[in-house]
C-alpha atoms as one frame of an Amber mdcrd trajectory, in Angstrom:
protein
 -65.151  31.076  43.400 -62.602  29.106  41.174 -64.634  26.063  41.429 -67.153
  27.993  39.963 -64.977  28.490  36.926 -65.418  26.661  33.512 -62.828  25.181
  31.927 -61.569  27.532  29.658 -60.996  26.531  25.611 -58.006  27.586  24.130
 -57.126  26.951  20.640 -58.955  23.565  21.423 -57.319  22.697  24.685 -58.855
  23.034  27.943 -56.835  25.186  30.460 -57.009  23.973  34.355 -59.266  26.388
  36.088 -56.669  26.586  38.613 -54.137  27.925  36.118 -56.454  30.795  35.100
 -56.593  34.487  37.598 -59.862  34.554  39.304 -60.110  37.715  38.218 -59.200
  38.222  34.729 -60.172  34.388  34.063 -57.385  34.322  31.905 -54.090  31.997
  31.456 -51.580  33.285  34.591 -48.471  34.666  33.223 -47.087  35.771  36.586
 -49.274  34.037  39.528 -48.502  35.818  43.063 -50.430  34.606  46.350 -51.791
  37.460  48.466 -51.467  37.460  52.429 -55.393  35.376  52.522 -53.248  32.262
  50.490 -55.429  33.047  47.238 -53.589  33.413  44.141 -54.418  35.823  41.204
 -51.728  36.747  38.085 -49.817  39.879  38.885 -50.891  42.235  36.441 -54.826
  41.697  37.624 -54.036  42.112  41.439 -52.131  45.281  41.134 -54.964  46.757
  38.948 -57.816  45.897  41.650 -55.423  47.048  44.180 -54.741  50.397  41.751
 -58.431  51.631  41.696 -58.830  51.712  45.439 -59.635  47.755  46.430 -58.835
  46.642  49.787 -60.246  43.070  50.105 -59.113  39.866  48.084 -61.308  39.513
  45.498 -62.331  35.547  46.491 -62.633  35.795  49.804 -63.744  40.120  50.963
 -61.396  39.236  53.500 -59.418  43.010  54.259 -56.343  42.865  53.300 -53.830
  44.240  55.720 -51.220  44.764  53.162 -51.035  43.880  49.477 -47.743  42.290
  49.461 -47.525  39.903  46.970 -45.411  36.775  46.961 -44.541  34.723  44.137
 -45.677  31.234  43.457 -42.880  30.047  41.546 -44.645  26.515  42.002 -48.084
  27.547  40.015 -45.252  29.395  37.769 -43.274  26.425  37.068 -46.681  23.861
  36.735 -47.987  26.416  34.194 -45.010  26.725  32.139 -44.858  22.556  31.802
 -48.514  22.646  30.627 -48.050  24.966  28.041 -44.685  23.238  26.613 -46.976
  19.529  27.224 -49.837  21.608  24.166 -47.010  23.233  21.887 -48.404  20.929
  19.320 -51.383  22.834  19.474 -49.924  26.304  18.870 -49.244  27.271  22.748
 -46.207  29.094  23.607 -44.306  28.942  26.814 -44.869  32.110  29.081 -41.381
  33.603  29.905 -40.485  33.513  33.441 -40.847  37.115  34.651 -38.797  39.421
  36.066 -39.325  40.293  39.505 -40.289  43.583  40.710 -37.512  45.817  42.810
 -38.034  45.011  46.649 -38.563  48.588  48.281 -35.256  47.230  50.837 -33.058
  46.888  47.623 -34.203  50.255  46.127 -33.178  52.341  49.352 -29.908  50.250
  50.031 -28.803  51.439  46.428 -30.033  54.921  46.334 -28.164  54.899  49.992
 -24.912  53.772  48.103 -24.867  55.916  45.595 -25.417  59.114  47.339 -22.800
  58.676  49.682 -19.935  60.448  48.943 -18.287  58.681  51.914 -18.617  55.542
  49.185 -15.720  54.950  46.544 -16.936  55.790  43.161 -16.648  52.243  41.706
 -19.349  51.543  44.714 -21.512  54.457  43.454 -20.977  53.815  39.832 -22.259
  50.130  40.563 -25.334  50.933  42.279 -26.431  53.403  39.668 -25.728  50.691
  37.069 -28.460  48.530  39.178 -30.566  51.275  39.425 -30.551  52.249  35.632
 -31.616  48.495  34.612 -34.063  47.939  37.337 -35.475  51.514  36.087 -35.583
  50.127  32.557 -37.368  46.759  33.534 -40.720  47.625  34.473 -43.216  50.689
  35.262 -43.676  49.150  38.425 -39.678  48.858  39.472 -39.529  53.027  38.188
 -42.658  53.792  40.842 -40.178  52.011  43.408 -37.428  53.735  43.041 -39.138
  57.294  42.819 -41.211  56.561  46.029 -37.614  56.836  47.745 -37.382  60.368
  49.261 -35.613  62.633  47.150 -34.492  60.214  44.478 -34.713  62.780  41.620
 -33.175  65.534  43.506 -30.233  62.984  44.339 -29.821  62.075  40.962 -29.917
  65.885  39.587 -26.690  66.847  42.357 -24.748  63.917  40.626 -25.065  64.786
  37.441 -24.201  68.393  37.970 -21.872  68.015  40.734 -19.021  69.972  40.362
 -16.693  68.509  37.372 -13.718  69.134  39.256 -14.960  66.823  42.454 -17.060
  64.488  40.845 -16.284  61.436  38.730 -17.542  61.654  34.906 -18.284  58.150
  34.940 -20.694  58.705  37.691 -22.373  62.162  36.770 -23.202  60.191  33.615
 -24.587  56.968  34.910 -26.436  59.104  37.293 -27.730  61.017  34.082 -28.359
  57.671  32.414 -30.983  57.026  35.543 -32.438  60.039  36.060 -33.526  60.595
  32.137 -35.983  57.333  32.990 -37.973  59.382  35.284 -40.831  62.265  34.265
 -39.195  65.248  36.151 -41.589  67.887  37.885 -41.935  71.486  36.743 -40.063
  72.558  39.489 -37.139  70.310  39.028 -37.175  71.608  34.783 -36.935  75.096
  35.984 -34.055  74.489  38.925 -31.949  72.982  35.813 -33.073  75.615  33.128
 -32.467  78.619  35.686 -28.826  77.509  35.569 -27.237  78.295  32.352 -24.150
  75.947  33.660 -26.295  73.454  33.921 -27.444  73.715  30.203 -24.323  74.390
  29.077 -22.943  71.410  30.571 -25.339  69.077  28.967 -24.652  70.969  25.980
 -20.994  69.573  25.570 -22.037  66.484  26.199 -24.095  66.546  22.807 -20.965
  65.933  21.667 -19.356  63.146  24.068 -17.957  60.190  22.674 -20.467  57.819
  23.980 -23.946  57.809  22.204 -25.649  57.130  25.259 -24.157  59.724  26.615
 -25.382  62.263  23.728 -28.554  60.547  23.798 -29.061  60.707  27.708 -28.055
  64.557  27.015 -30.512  65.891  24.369 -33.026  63.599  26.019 -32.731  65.927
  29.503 -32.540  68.930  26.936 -35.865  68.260  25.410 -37.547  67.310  29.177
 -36.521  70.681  30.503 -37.424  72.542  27.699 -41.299  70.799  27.861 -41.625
  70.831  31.420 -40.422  74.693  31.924 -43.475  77.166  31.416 -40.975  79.959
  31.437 -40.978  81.705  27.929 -38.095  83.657  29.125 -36.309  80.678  30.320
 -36.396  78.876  27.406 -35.351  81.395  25.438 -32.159  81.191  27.195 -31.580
  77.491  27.233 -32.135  77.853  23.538 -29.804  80.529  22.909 -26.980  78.238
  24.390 -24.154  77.906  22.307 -23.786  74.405  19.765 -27.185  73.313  21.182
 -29.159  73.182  18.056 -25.777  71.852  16.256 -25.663  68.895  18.627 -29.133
  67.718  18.620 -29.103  68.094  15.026 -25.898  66.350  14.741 -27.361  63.647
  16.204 -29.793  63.083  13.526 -27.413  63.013  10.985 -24.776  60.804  12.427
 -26.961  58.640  14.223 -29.662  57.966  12.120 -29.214  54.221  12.521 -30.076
  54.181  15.960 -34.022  54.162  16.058 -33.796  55.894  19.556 -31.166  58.296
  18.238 -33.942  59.238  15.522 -36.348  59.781  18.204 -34.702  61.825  20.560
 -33.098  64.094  18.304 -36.372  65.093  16.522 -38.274  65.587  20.054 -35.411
  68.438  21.390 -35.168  69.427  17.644 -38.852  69.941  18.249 -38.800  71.416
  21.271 -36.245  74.020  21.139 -37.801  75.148  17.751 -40.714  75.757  19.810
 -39.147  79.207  20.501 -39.690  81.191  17.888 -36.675  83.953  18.269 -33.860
  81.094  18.018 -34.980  79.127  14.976 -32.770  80.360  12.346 -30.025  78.410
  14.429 -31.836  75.374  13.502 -31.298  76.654   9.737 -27.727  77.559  10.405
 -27.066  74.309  12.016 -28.495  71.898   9.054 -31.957  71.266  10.019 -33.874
  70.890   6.873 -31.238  68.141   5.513 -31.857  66.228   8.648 -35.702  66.332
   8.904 -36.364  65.677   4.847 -33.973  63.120   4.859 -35.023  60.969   8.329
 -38.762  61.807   7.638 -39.088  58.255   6.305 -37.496  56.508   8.586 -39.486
  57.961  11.711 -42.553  56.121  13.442 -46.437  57.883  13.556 -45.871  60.376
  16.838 -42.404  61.344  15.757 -42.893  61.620  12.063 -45.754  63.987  13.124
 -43.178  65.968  15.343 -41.008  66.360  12.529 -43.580  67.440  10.331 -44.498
  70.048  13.033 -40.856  71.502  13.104 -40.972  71.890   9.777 -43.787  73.726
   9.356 -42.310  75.948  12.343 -39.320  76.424  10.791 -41.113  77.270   7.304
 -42.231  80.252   8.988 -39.057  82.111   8.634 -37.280  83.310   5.292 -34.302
  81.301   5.884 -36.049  78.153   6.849 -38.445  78.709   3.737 -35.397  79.054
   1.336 -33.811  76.053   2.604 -36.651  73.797   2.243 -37.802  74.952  -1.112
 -34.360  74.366  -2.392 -34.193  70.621  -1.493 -35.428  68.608  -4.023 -37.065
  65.972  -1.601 -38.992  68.750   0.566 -42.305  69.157  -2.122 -42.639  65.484
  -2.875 -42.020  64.013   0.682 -44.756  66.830   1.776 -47.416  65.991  -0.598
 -46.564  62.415   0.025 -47.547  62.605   3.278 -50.649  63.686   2.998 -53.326
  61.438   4.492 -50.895  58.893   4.959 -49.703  58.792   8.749 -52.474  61.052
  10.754 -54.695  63.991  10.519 -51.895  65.708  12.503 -49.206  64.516   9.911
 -51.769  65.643   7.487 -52.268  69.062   8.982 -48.667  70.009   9.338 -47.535
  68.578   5.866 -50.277  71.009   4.228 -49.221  73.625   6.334 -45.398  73.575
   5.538 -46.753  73.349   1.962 -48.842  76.800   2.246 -45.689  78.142   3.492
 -43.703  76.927   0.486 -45.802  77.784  -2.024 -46.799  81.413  -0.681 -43.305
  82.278  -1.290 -42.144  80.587  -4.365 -43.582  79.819  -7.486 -41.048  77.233
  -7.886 -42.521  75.854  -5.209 -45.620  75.696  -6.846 -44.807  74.499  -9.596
 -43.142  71.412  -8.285 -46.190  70.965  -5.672 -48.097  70.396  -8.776 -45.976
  68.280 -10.401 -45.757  66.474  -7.265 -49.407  65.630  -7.836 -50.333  67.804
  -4.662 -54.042  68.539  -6.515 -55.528  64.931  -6.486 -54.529  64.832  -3.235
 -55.886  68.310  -1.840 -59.370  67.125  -3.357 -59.207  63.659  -1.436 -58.355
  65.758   1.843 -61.059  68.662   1.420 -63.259  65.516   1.335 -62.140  63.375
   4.107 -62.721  63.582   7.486 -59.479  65.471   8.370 -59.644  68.276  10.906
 -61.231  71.288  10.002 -57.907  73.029  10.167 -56.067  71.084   7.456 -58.956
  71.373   5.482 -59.026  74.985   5.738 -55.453  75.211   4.733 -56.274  72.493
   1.904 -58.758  74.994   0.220 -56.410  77.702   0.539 -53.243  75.632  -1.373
 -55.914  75.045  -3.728 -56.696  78.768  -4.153 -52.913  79.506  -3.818 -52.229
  77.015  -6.851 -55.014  77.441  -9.004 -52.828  79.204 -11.891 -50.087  76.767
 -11.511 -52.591  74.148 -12.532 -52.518  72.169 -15.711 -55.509  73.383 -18.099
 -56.510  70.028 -19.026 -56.953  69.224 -14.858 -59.425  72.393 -14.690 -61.252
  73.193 -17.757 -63.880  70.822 -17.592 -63.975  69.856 -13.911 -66.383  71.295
 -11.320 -64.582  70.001  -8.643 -63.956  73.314  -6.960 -67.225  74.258  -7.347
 -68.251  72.374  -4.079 -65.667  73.839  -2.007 -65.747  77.277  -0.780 -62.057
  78.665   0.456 -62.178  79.380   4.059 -59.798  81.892   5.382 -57.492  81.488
   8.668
């Protein structure tokens, strides 16, 4: 089979058919020889291997297992070839990082659960853990196929404070926060207030990764528990909404600071009876004033929790009354999503039904021009439904010189909820 390949052109260099994966053809980035001596790049292998393949690809020969062994030669031969055509615009591959060996994965989650171990030697081995966790998909899959790894983790980081070492509940939180917990482990940590209360104070621990690590647990549990009742509770803790928000404004120069805090902000306003402790706690300030500097999904979240918290007098009041809130809302309109799009008008219908401030400074805002554009795009239905009703909503806040001679609105019929 790779004699049957044909030299492949790159940017008007030939590449060695021997330096390209029999299977994806392409240039190897991370060649590994299977237990039949044929060689493929990593990434290719694991997928064929992934959807249920149990030969080699060149030969059909079964495979008895798919471990896969390096070949640091082909590695090293490739490398030199691309740094011999840099003059024609190839780059060097980086030398990759080597998946976690199973061995080394249970020899560390061994040490660290031992309570036999001294804490420096627990501490250590969660440090390894935590950066072979960050590495690489593959090295997380590792670690979780270890029996119990997550339960382990959890009974560090809410051991007992008074027999357990902070420095290790935390690392151990710093690990486990990696991994996608199960609905079952969400509701064993959201059925025990301590538990939530605990990762409540550390909101407001000195170290940001510890805050981070915190509100990031905060936001899984509260997603991954179906309980209404139970997250009523967690919400209802004391200083939670005043930490994650916190976060937002202190941190707002960390981009992962910015993204945590608006995903538990997000989640905990999920439940409707606690949201005026969002209010209370400073929530509108934050989410106007980080709304800009927020990527596509989490702009779209914050947009969501405003709209949510729009939907309550106190939440309405302190929107209206920022100055940014109007202008920032009909800013966003058809400019990050047709989610971003939908919640912005919604917040907006919310606004406006209750102040005629509000309307007034939509309008100024130049909200009409772009209600007409999104009536006529192709938004979702239910932003344009709420479009046409803003439209309806505003029509007597409306310049007379931007309605007497237009038949605009003649085309578009207002749609009801």
């Amino acid at each position: 089979m790779p004699g049957s390949l044909e030299p492949l052109d790159l940017v008007g260099v030939q590449v060695p058919y021997y330096f390209r994966c029999p299977i994806s053809l392409e240039l190897m980035r991370d060649p590994v020889t299977v237990t039949t001596g044929q060689t493929y790049d990593r990434t290719s292998i694991e997928s064929w291997a992934a959807t249920g393949n149990t030969t080699c690809p060149v030969t059909r020969t079964p495979l008895s297992d798919f471990t896969l062994i390096p070949n640091h030669t082909l590695r090293r031969l490739i490398q030199d070839w691309c740094v011999a055509n840099r003059a024609f615009g190839i780059e060097r591959i980086p030398t990759p990082k080597q998946p976690a060996e199973p061995a080394t994965v249970r020899s560390l989650m061994n040490q660290a659960s031992s309570a036999s171990n001294p804490v420096s030697a627990r501490v250590s081995a969660l440090v390894r853990l935590k950066g072979l966790a960050r590495d690489s998909e593959k090295n997380r899959s590792v670690i979780c196929s270890h029996h119990n790894a997550r339960e382990m983790l959890m009974s560090i980081v809410f051991s007992d404070s008074s027999s357990g070492s902070s420095e290790l509940k935390q690392e151990a939180l710093a690990v486990l926060v990696v991994f996608k917990l199960g609905e079952s482990e969400c509701t064993e940590i959201a059925a025990d207030l301590n538990k939530v209360i605990y990762l409540s104070k550390l909101l407001f621990h000195s170290s940001i990764d510890v805050r981070l690590n915190s509100a990031s647990l905060i936001e899984t549990v509260l997603a991954g528990t179906r309980s209404a009742d139970l997250q009523a509770e967690i919400s209802n803790v004391a200083d939670l909404f005043a930490g994650v928000v916190d976060i937002l404004k202190s941190l707002s120069s960390y981009p992962r600071a910015l993204r945590i805090g608006v995903r538990a902000l997000f989640a905990l306003c999920l439940v409707k009876q606690t949201r005026h402790k969002a209010m209370e706690a400073g929530a509108a300030e934050a989410l106007i004033e980080r709304l800009a500097d927020l990527d596509k999904c989490d702009a779209e979240r914050a947009l969501a929790t405003i709209e949510l918290l729009c939907r309550i007098p106190s939440g309405c009041s302190a929107f209206a009354a920022h100055a940014l809130t109007i202008p920032l809302l009909v800013k966003t309109i058809l400019k990050i999503s047709d989610r971003a799009t939908e919640y912005a008008a919604g917040a907006l219908m919310a606004l406006c039904s209750e102040s005629e401030r509000s309307q007034r400074d939509a309008v100024s805002a130049g909200v009409l021009t772009q209600l007409l554009l999104l009536v006529q795009s192709d938004c979702t239905e239910r932003a344009k439904r709420k479009a046409q009703m803003l439209l309806k909503l505003l029509r007597d806040s409306w310049p007379e010189d931007s309605t007497g001679n237009s038949d605009d609105f003649a085309c578009s019929k207002v749609v009801p909820f």
